[in-house]
Amino acid sequence: MITDELIAKIIEKQNPTCVGLDTVLEYLPEEMQAEADDLTEAAFALQPFNEKIIDAVCDIVPAVKIQLACYEQYGESGLNVFNATAAYAKKKGLIVIADGKRNDIGSTAEKYANAFLGDTPCTGCREAAFPSDYLTVNGYLGTDGVKPFTDACKQYGKGIFVLVKTSNPSSGELQNLKLEDGRTVYECMGDMVERWGADTVGKYGYSAVGAVVGATHPEEAKVLRARLPHTFFLIPGYGAQGGNADMVRACFDGNGLGGIVNNSRGILTAYKKRGGTYYDAAREACLEMKADLLSVLGEICAK
Amino acid sequence: MITDELIAKIIEKQNPTCVGLDTVLEYLPEEMQAEADDLTEAAFALQPFNEKIIDAVCDIVPAVKIQLACYEQYGESGLNVFNATAAYAKKKGLIVIADGKRNDIGSTAEKYANAFLGDTPCTGCREAAFPSDYLTVNGYLGTDGVKPFTDACKQYGKGIFVLVKTSNPSSGELQNLKLEDGRTVYECMGDMVERWGADTVGKYGYSAVGAVVGATHPEEAKVLRARLPHTFFLIPGYGAQGGNADMVRACFDGNGLGGIVNNSRGILTAYKKRGGTYYDAAREACLEMKADLLSVLGEICAK
């Protein structure tokens, strides 16, 4: 069970940090950008950067989150680099979260599930087109749009994180509206997520169907942590978006488990503030973030 | 303005039908599937099929909707075929809708906007990685997640369709819930869409920011048509999903304008029921659908 595996790595490394590989050309040191004159060259410039970042952090973090939008904007070559990065991270023992926020009606969602969590759609193939351990999913379409993903989770031992309360400033426009039954929209989405995960709860008490809960909304996180006891949180918004350790504390249970905090820009571009190489700076930023998180979580342990 | 262009084509062809190129290997005649033993071969098998379909329908329909999930499941080669199909459709004078239901926080949504509606992210490039006229978008994240798309619409003359009331059976689980203020979630999303499009209303009265409204939910469509006077509808769910002409009538205004009805399986696999070649059968299915729609809409005209 993938969430058990993720949690075991978090406990082993005493670090609930996810490195966000939202890599774009302008994050790279200038000398690495120099030759990138078209989409393909731009895409391929990202790969050595990502590998050096992974080398620098793979012994201290459990997972990477690769932002599909960043690679998609470079076209087919970008997706080639997405795959190469994911494969490299896997080889280095990291859990790979594909951040694609995919969604559609059931018959189509099945194809996205094939692409990221699956098996492939043709004879003779063994692997998904973009093999990932987790995929982020948007649940606006309801149960039948999510079922192909949860089916793939069960069949292939994968996981998903469903958007519940997102980290962006406008997330409340829809998500915080009150329903007639007294719940907010994000609570309602959270309740669905808890239900979708009910039959994949693992040995640490968390299921393969997680929730995206922004570090920037601690009040909502507190409500959701209490309400969704079996739902593991992917927590974006730490660092550049304004979230800090005190703000994410509410996402965790009494053992310091229950979530993983993502940081993208704060790690990838740490060298711009700290100086030194981008990979040494990334490692330092990760260690600092680990210390920051542990200062509020204490030791992370299974019950 | 892209919605003016789309509407002009609908009026010219007297046909508000969109051909959904949700092409997957199993839709192809057996002899075209024969050689497809891996992802790349499977992907490339789709291209001649799509081209023949486009040839067969390009004089009678205004637009195609290409379902990204179908191509993404075949990996990079699938996305190559997505692009080749989109380019072929453009060459044949059709409007291209990329059905990706993309969404993310603002800084990331910008990359999806680059990929499909944009300009590209590096010097020396002129075109988006996956050039499309429209992209479908999921609005769960609220205004700042949609703004990069509406900005691209304005800057590059493109359009989007935001999911409002989707065609799938479970869509009501969230979308039909009543809010404390008396609106349903789908009405609230619809109101946001109408607002997001307010400054791109074209000469026919419809904006570049459209809504996805399922043919399978005529009651909700009626409510939305009255509520969102400047919002053009992309209407999935006709045919295989159970929608018919009577059910989509409510999506249109008094002039027979206001929406375009998508049909994917019913056109691509028409040959399995009708016999004959897949392209002749697709054309016949399109003509039949046109007649069906016009039987309830009457003549389509600008005021």
XYZ file of C-alpha atoms in Angstrom:
606
model
C 0.000 0.000 0.000
C 1.556 3.202 -1.253
C 0.533 5.410 1.681
C 2.095 2.896 4.092
C 5.249 3.070 2.016
C 5.214 6.866 2.040
C 4.648 7.005 5.788
C 7.413 4.456 6.440
C 9.832 6.681 4.514
C 8.664 9.756 6.428
C 9.292 7.982 9.744
C 12.636 6.578 8.602
C 13.885 9.977 7.423
C 12.056 11.890 10.176
C 10.986 14.319 7.497
C 7.488 14.998 6.128
C 8.879 17.184 3.326
C 8.084 16.754 -0.352
C 10.359 18.448 -2.874
C 8.271 20.080 -5.579
C 9.928 19.753 -8.950
C 7.963 22.602 -10.533
C 11.002 23.179 -12.658
C 10.892 25.860 -15.343
C 13.698 27.307 -17.395
C 13.949 30.541 -15.401
C 14.713 28.611 -12.186
C 17.964 27.326 -13.693
C 21.317 29.092 -13.284
C 21.916 31.279 -16.313
C 24.632 29.115 -17.788
C 22.197 26.179 -17.890
C 19.579 28.253 -19.728
C 21.952 29.525 -22.369
C 21.363 26.993 -25.114
C 17.616 26.693 -24.731
C 16.300 28.317 -27.903
C 13.238 26.218 -28.530
C 10.782 24.083 -26.622
C 12.793 20.879 -26.947
C 16.071 22.435 -25.827
C 14.296 24.180 -22.973
C 12.767 20.889 -21.845
C 16.034 18.990 -21.981
C 17.805 21.702 -19.991
C 15.566 20.799 -17.030
C 16.703 17.188 -16.765
C 20.279 17.634 -15.431
C 18.976 20.282 -13.032
C 16.314 17.913 -11.682
C 18.812 15.067 -11.359
C 21.251 17.147 -9.350
C 18.426 18.311 -7.083
C 17.298 14.699 -6.583
C 20.895 13.603 -5.855
C 21.187 16.380 -3.286
C 18.000 15.571 -1.362
C 17.209 11.886 -1.891
C 18.718 10.730 1.402
C 16.805 13.301 3.469
C 13.312 13.491 1.914
C 10.736 10.766 1.192
C 9.073 12.114 -1.967
C 9.028 14.469 -4.897
C 5.995 16.119 -6.478
C 6.434 16.770 -10.177
C 4.179 19.511 -11.514
C 2.861 18.381 -14.898
C 1.979 21.903 -16.072
C 5.644 22.892 -15.965
C 6.602 20.068 -18.309
C 3.503 20.211 -20.488
C 4.303 23.778 -21.498
C 7.434 22.447 -23.227
C 5.400 19.974 -25.262
C 6.262 16.358 -25.959
C 9.874 16.859 -24.941
C 8.703 18.299 -21.656
C 6.726 15.134 -20.992
C 9.751 13.071 -21.934
C 11.644 14.972 -19.214
C 8.738 14.459 -16.792
C 9.164 10.724 -17.300
C 12.938 10.784 -17.073
C 12.734 12.803 -13.863
C 10.133 10.472 -12.359
C 12.219 7.420 -13.255
C 15.359 8.978 -11.775
C 13.542 9.843 -8.550
C 12.188 6.266 -8.297
C 15.680 4.873 -8.848
C 16.856 7.019 -5.950
C 14.180 5.542 -3.686
C 11.725 8.427 -3.702
C 7.931 8.325 -3.925
C 6.739 10.154 -7.058
C 3.626 12.325 -6.963
C 2.417 13.476 -10.387
C 0.684 16.798 -9.820
C -1.778 16.934 -12.703
C -5.127 17.693 -11.011
C -6.733 15.471 -13.656
C -10.476 14.954 -13.803
C -13.224 13.894 -16.207
C -16.319 11.704 -16.517
C -15.749 8.037 -15.682
C -15.019 6.630 -19.137
C -12.429 9.373 -19.708
C -10.994 9.470 -16.194
C -10.145 5.829 -16.833
C -7.710 6.977 -19.520
C -6.006 9.392 -17.137
C -5.816 6.582 -14.605
C -4.199 4.427 -17.314
C -1.756 7.193 -18.143
C -0.461 7.828 -14.632
C -1.488 4.993 -12.329
C -2.150 2.172 -14.705
C -1.339 -0.447 -16.845
C -1.391 0.672 -20.452
C -4.158 0.504 -23.009
C -2.526 -1.811 -25.523
C -1.225 -5.331 -25.674
C 2.418 -5.956 -24.989
C 2.886 -2.988 -22.675
C 3.565 -3.322 -18.992
C 3.649 0.207 -17.695
C 1.605 3.377 -17.623
C 2.676 6.064 -20.092
C 3.722 8.314 -17.203
C 4.335 5.918 -14.301
C 3.735 7.631 -10.969
C 2.988 6.522 -7.410
C 0.335 9.175 -6.826
C -1.687 11.506 -9.017
C -3.487 14.645 -7.851
C -7.159 14.688 -8.872
C -9.960 17.272 -8.952
C -13.206 15.856 -7.543
C -15.708 18.432 -8.890
C -17.382 15.715 -11.016
C -18.231 13.452 -8.068
C -17.864 9.732 -7.437
C -18.076 8.278 -10.951
C -15.330 10.644 -12.121
C -13.049 9.524 -9.290
C -13.810 5.798 -9.288
C -11.430 4.908 -12.165
C -8.626 6.464 -10.115
C -9.541 4.646 -6.896
C -9.934 1.429 -8.893
C -6.411 1.891 -10.254
C -5.173 2.592 -6.717
C -6.499 -0.784 -5.594
C -5.445 -2.701 -8.681
C -1.913 -1.344 -9.014
C -1.089 -0.250 -5.463
C -1.142 3.458 -6.289
C -2.605 6.520 -4.581
C -4.315 9.824 -5.322
C -4.654 13.190 -3.608
C -7.977 14.921 -4.247
C -8.223 18.731 -4.101
C -10.157 19.616 -0.962
C -8.968 23.026 0.285
C -6.393 24.482 -2.088
C -3.602 26.854 -1.066
C -4.392 29.755 -3.419
C -5.932 33.056 -2.246
C -9.224 32.596 -4.172
C -9.791 29.026 -2.990
C -12.523 30.185 -0.628
C -14.725 31.632 -3.386
C -16.281 28.220 -3.930
C -14.626 25.955 -1.362
C -15.586 27.976 1.733
C -19.204 28.578 0.804
C -21.687 27.187 3.293
C -24.122 24.549 2.145
C -27.707 24.380 3.281
C -26.817 21.376 5.465
C -24.322 23.448 7.441
C -21.155 22.026 5.891
C -18.807 24.058 3.739
C -18.057 22.899 0.186
C -14.548 21.858 1.263
C -15.952 19.805 4.148
C -18.351 18.132 1.739
C -15.474 17.346 -0.651
C -13.440 16.098 2.319
C -16.264 13.786 3.384
C -16.360 12.305 -0.118
C -12.592 11.766 -0.034
C -12.779 9.993 3.334
C -15.507 7.762 1.857
C -13.565 7.071 -1.371
C -10.633 5.893 0.739
C -12.619 3.749 3.181
C -11.546 0.424 1.708
C -7.829 1.173 1.294
C -6.899 2.137 4.864
C -3.405 0.858 5.638
C -1.487 -0.131 8.734
C -0.843 3.440 9.884
C -4.551 4.252 9.644
C -4.397 6.291 6.439
C -5.870 5.361 3.053
C -4.605 5.524 -0.523
C -7.025 8.396 -1.215
C -5.478 11.528 0.219
C -6.510 15.182 0.201
C -4.783 18.363 -0.922
C -5.036 20.833 1.970
C -3.169 24.136 1.691
C -0.662 25.202 4.353
C -2.037 28.699 3.903
C -5.400 27.831 5.505
C -4.684 26.524 9.048
C -8.273 26.969 10.302
C -9.663 24.795 7.552
C -6.823 22.305 7.998
C -7.727 21.887 11.661
C -11.363 21.203 10.783
C -10.361 18.710 8.092
C -7.801 16.859 10.249
C -10.494 16.206 12.867
C -13.128 15.338 10.286
C -11.067 13.010 8.045
C -9.198 10.630 10.363
C -8.109 8.231 7.580
C -7.158 10.802 4.959
C -3.498 11.638 4.419
C -2.811 15.257 3.429
C -0.604 16.630 0.677
C 0.107 20.143 1.920
C 1.201 22.762 -0.623
C 1.732 26.437 0.123
C 4.710 26.270 2.518
C 7.394 28.871 1.801
C 6.887 31.076 -1.252
C 3.092 30.989 -0.869
C 3.261 32.045 2.789
C 2.730 28.850 4.797
C 5.015 28.053 7.768
C 5.477 25.237 10.290
C 3.029 26.665 12.808
C 0.404 26.896 10.087
C 0.788 23.254 8.978
C 0.790 21.820 12.489
C -3.000 21.386 12.360
C -2.632 18.995 9.410
C -0.880 16.380 11.562
C -2.044 13.908 14.180
C -0.618 13.436 17.675
C 2.220 11.248 16.340
C 3.374 13.842 13.816
C 1.823 11.791 11.013
C -1.009 12.561 8.620
C 0.562 14.757 6.009
C 3.486 15.680 3.792
C 4.417 19.309 3.182
C 5.456 20.366 -0.290
C 7.963 23.094 -1.092
C 8.881 23.896 -4.672
C 10.293 27.358 -5.320
C 11.807 27.616 -1.824
C 14.001 24.599 -2.561
C 14.634 24.838 -6.314
C 15.614 28.500 -6.220
C 17.214 28.537 -2.752
C 20.581 29.294 -4.411
C 19.327 32.688 -5.546
C 19.072 33.792 -1.905
C 21.755 31.652 -0.281
C 24.432 31.641 -2.951
C 26.503 28.511 -3.613
C 25.461 25.826 -6.073
C 21.755 25.260 -6.679
C 21.993 21.683 -5.417
C 23.864 22.467 -2.202
C 21.451 25.313 -1.548
C 18.498 22.974 -2.203
C 19.837 20.483 0.345
C 20.358 23.201 2.943
C 16.840 24.520 2.343
C 15.473 20.973 2.811
C 17.359 20.472 6.040
C 16.175 23.816 7.318
C 12.588 22.948 6.414
C 12.917 19.569 8.128
C 14.159 21.254 11.312
C 11.376 23.811 11.066
C 8.680 21.130 10.733
C 10.125 18.911 13.467
C 10.257 21.900 15.817
C 6.472 21.873 15.901
C 5.848 18.149 15.304
C 8.398 16.601 17.645
C 9.506 13.074 16.874
C 7.449 11.392 14.126
C 6.435 7.884 15.095
C 3.844 5.198 14.535
C 1.620 4.587 17.521
C -12.761 36.844 -31.004
C -12.854 33.081 -31.040
C -16.474 32.671 -29.928
C -17.592 35.010 -32.734
C -15.608 32.838 -35.124
C -17.173 29.664 -33.755
C -20.689 31.104 -33.949
C -20.119 32.366 -37.502
C -19.149 28.837 -38.531
C -22.202 27.391 -36.769
C -24.482 29.797 -38.641
C -22.714 29.224 -41.959
C -22.960 25.431 -41.652
C -26.337 25.531 -39.871
C -24.933 22.977 -37.490
C -24.105 23.332 -33.786
C -22.371 19.934 -33.717
C -18.881 19.326 -32.390
C -17.157 16.086 -33.353
C -15.439 14.615 -30.321
C -12.137 13.025 -31.264
C -11.946 10.846 -28.142
C -10.099 8.379 -30.279
C -8.742 5.209 -28.695
C -7.329 2.122 -30.330
C -10.439 -0.013 -29.819
C -12.560 2.448 -31.849
C -10.522 1.693 -34.974
C -11.454 -1.009 -37.493
C -9.550 -4.175 -36.656
C -7.190 -3.957 -39.602
C -6.022 -0.529 -38.397
C -5.314 -1.886 -34.895
C -3.323 -4.855 -36.091
C 0.193 -3.461 -35.866
C -0.219 -1.534 -32.625
C 1.948 -3.496 -30.212
C 3.243 -0.724 -28.023
C 2.249 2.763 -26.928
C 3.940 4.522 -29.826
C 2.446 2.294 -32.495
C -0.959 2.545 -30.851
C -0.710 6.335 -30.838
C 0.342 6.572 -34.459
C -2.504 4.273 -35.519
C -4.944 6.990 -34.404
C -3.670 9.668 -36.768
C -4.892 8.301 -40.154
C -8.231 7.459 -38.514
C -8.609 11.007 -37.196
C -7.635 12.523 -40.549
C -10.201 10.479 -42.442
C -12.875 11.458 -39.919
C -11.919 15.123 -40.274
C -11.978 14.847 -44.087
C -15.427 13.296 -43.892
C -17.003 15.949 -41.657
C -15.072 19.205 -42.140
C -17.564 20.726 -44.587
C -20.570 20.061 -42.341
C -19.375 20.755 -38.766
C -17.744 23.843 -37.235
C -15.485 22.264 -34.616
C -13.745 19.262 -33.140
C -13.112 18.540 -29.465
C -9.978 16.502 -28.880
C -9.986 14.635 -25.573
C -6.499 14.917 -24.079
C -6.892 11.896 -21.796
C -7.226 9.607 -24.814
C -3.892 10.778 -26.207
C -2.098 11.141 -22.886
C -2.596 7.447 -22.154
C -0.335 6.692 -25.133
C 2.444 8.894 -23.739
C 4.578 11.343 -25.668
C 3.611 9.803 -28.994
C -0.027 10.240 -28.080
C 0.569 13.943 -27.521
C 2.391 14.114 -30.833
C -0.769 12.712 -32.423
C -2.909 15.180 -30.466
C -0.909 17.976 -32.065
C -0.956 16.472 -35.533
C -4.721 15.995 -35.288
C -5.272 19.545 -34.040
C -3.115 20.955 -36.838
C -4.949 18.891 -39.453
C -8.327 20.058 -38.146
C -7.173 23.703 -38.231
C -5.945 23.265 -41.800
C -9.408 21.999 -42.696
C -10.992 25.123 -41.239
C -12.270 23.683 -37.972
C -12.194 25.236 -34.502
C -10.131 23.062 -32.133
C -11.245 22.521 -28.548
C -8.642 20.830 -26.330
C -10.591 18.936 -23.687
C -8.127 18.796 -20.801
C -10.139 20.132 -17.844
C -6.903 21.711 -16.617
C -6.727 23.609 -13.343
C -4.236 24.754 -10.727
C -3.197 27.747 -8.605
C -2.451 30.898 -10.594
C 1.318 30.566 -11.051
C 0.838 27.005 -12.336
C -2.348 27.600 -14.327
C -0.247 30.088 -16.251
C 1.851 27.182 -17.517
C -1.222 25.285 -18.702
C -2.380 28.487 -20.407
C 1.051 28.680 -22.076
C 0.798 25.068 -23.169
C -2.607 25.252 -24.839
C -3.615 28.866 -25.370
C -0.333 30.682 -25.275
C 2.713 31.793 -26.511
C 5.557 29.583 -25.354
C 7.840 29.974 -22.368
C 11.152 30.355 -24.189
C 12.763 32.700 -26.639
C 12.561 31.963 -30.311
C 9.235 30.112 -30.118
C 6.071 31.433 -31.633
C 3.435 28.917 -30.677
C 2.010 27.112 -27.707
C 3.237 23.534 -27.219
C -0.282 22.231 -27.957
C -1.910 25.027 -29.962
C -5.682 25.019 -29.484
C -8.524 27.528 -29.911
C -10.248 26.564 -26.682
C -9.280 24.640 -23.560
C -11.700 23.142 -21.045
C -10.959 24.233 -17.470
C -12.063 23.145 -13.985
C -12.932 26.176 -11.805
C -12.858 24.535 -8.339
C -9.888 26.740 -7.336
C -11.705 30.033 -7.961
C -10.761 33.246 -9.739
C -6.976 33.304 -9.345
C -6.739 29.792 -10.779
C -8.761 30.810 -13.837
C -7.277 34.258 -14.467
C -4.193 33.014 -16.348
C -6.555 31.304 -18.784
C -8.800 34.351 -19.250
C -5.689 36.518 -19.612
C -4.474 34.223 -22.393
C -7.930 34.384 -23.991
C -7.642 38.153 -24.191
C -4.002 38.250 -25.218
C -4.076 35.566 -27.884
C -7.728 35.569 -28.969
C -8.483 32.164 -27.444
C -11.359 30.782 -25.378
C -12.106 28.429 -22.504
C -15.047 26.333 -21.356
C -15.311 25.992 -17.576
C -17.015 22.940 -16.050
C -20.322 24.085 -14.600
C -22.787 21.177 -14.726
C -21.101 18.062 -16.078
C -22.858 15.282 -17.999
C -21.930 12.325 -15.770
C -24.399 10.591 -13.443
C -22.596 11.635 -10.211
C -22.276 15.285 -11.193
C -25.025 16.273 -8.763
C -23.197 14.963 -5.694
C -21.398 18.267 -5.370
C -22.739 20.412 -8.207
C -26.420 20.196 -7.243
C -25.993 20.826 -3.540
C -27.814 23.873 -2.259
C -25.803 26.687 -0.753
C -26.945 28.687 2.241
C -27.679 31.627 -0.084
C -30.201 29.557 -2.026
C -28.071 28.924 -5.109
C -26.809 25.498 -6.104
C -23.070 24.916 -6.458
C -23.469 24.756 -10.261
C -25.329 28.080 -10.290
C -22.563 29.606 -8.206
C -19.943 28.260 -10.618
C -22.054 29.542 -13.512
C -22.204 33.002 -11.972
C -18.402 33.043 -11.689
C -18.101 31.997 -15.345
C -20.458 34.770 -16.477
C -18.328 37.237 -14.479
C -15.018 35.887 -15.830
C -16.316 36.443 -19.363
C -17.777 39.897 -18.808
C -15.029 41.753 -20.657
C -14.783 39.479 -23.709
C -18.390 39.557 -24.937
C -18.415 39.495 -28.743
C -20.761 40.640 -31.457
C -23.221 37.784 -31.020
C -23.516 38.521 -27.296
C -21.391 35.583 -26.066
C -17.999 35.775 -24.370
C -14.737 33.856 -24.746
C -15.390 32.185 -21.373
C -17.910 29.417 -21.958
C -19.415 26.749 -19.733
C -19.597 22.963 -19.952
C -23.254 22.008 -19.443
C -24.245 18.374 -19.920
C -26.991 17.402 -22.366
C -28.064 14.847 -19.794
C -29.329 17.506 -17.361
C -32.001 19.570 -19.174
C -33.487 21.094 -16.006
C -30.162 22.524 -14.937
C -29.423 23.624 -18.512
C -32.639 25.641 -18.572
C -31.737 27.380 -15.327
C -28.221 28.121 -16.575
C -29.330 29.429 -20.007
C -31.577 31.980 -18.320
C -28.987 32.862 -15.697
C -25.912 33.208 -17.932
C -26.967 35.266 -20.956
C -23.408 35.871 -22.227
C -22.019 32.396 -21.657
C -21.695 30.009 -24.596
C -22.205 26.339 -23.735
C -20.162 23.301 -24.713
C -22.695 20.495 -24.366
C -21.376 16.950 -23.925
C -23.529 13.893 -23.256
C -25.500 13.666 -26.527
C -25.764 10.134 -27.909
C -23.904 7.395 -26.050
C -24.397 9.166 -22.691
C -28.157 9.484 -23.234
C -28.727 13.106 -24.276
C -31.007 13.898 -27.238
C -32.155 16.969 -29.167
C -35.133 17.666 -26.932
C -32.859 17.581 -23.901
C -30.352 20.080 -25.317
C -32.980 22.556 -26.541
C -32.865 24.398 -23.225
C -29.174 25.213 -23.791
C -30.008 27.474 -26.741
C -31.454 30.958 -27.090
C -34.384 32.011 -29.273
C -32.151 32.220 -32.355
C -30.832 28.695 -31.995
C -27.526 30.063 -30.727
C -25.780 29.709 -27.386
C -24.203 26.303 -27.508
C -22.444 23.556 -29.405
C -23.303 19.901 -28.855
C -20.517 17.358 -28.732
C -20.774 13.771 -29.888
C -17.781 11.453 -29.711
C -18.528 7.725 -29.639
C -21.751 8.139 -31.641
C -19.767 9.528 -34.569
C -16.406 7.746 -34.303
C -17.920 4.294 -33.916
C -21.039 4.850 -36.079
C -19.680 2.265 -38.543
C -20.067 -0.499 -35.982
C -23.843 -0.048 -36.087
C -24.345 1.239 -39.623
C -21.772 -0.769 -41.523
C -19.785 0.784 -44.388
C -16.517 2.626 -43.894
C -15.925 4.384 -40.606
C -15.603 7.752 -42.327
C -18.780 7.461 -44.405
C -20.635 6.264 -41.327
C -19.230 9.207 -39.336
C -20.474 11.666 -41.955
C -23.915 10.077 -41.990
C -24.062 10.185 -38.188
C -23.129 13.887 -38.284
C -25.806 14.690 -40.848
C -28.373 12.803 -38.836
C -27.343 14.663 -35.685
C -27.545 17.979 -37.536
C -31.074 17.184 -38.703
C -32.008 16.074 -35.205
C -30.730 19.310 -33.637
C -32.282 21.559 -36.298
C -35.618 19.823 -35.834
C -35.838 21.399 -32.394
C -33.832 24.588 -33.015
C -35.223 25.679 -36.377
C -33.017 27.941 -38.480
C -29.945 29.220 -36.637
C -29.449 32.925 -37.163
C -27.968 36.026 -35.627
C -30.546 38.490 -34.386
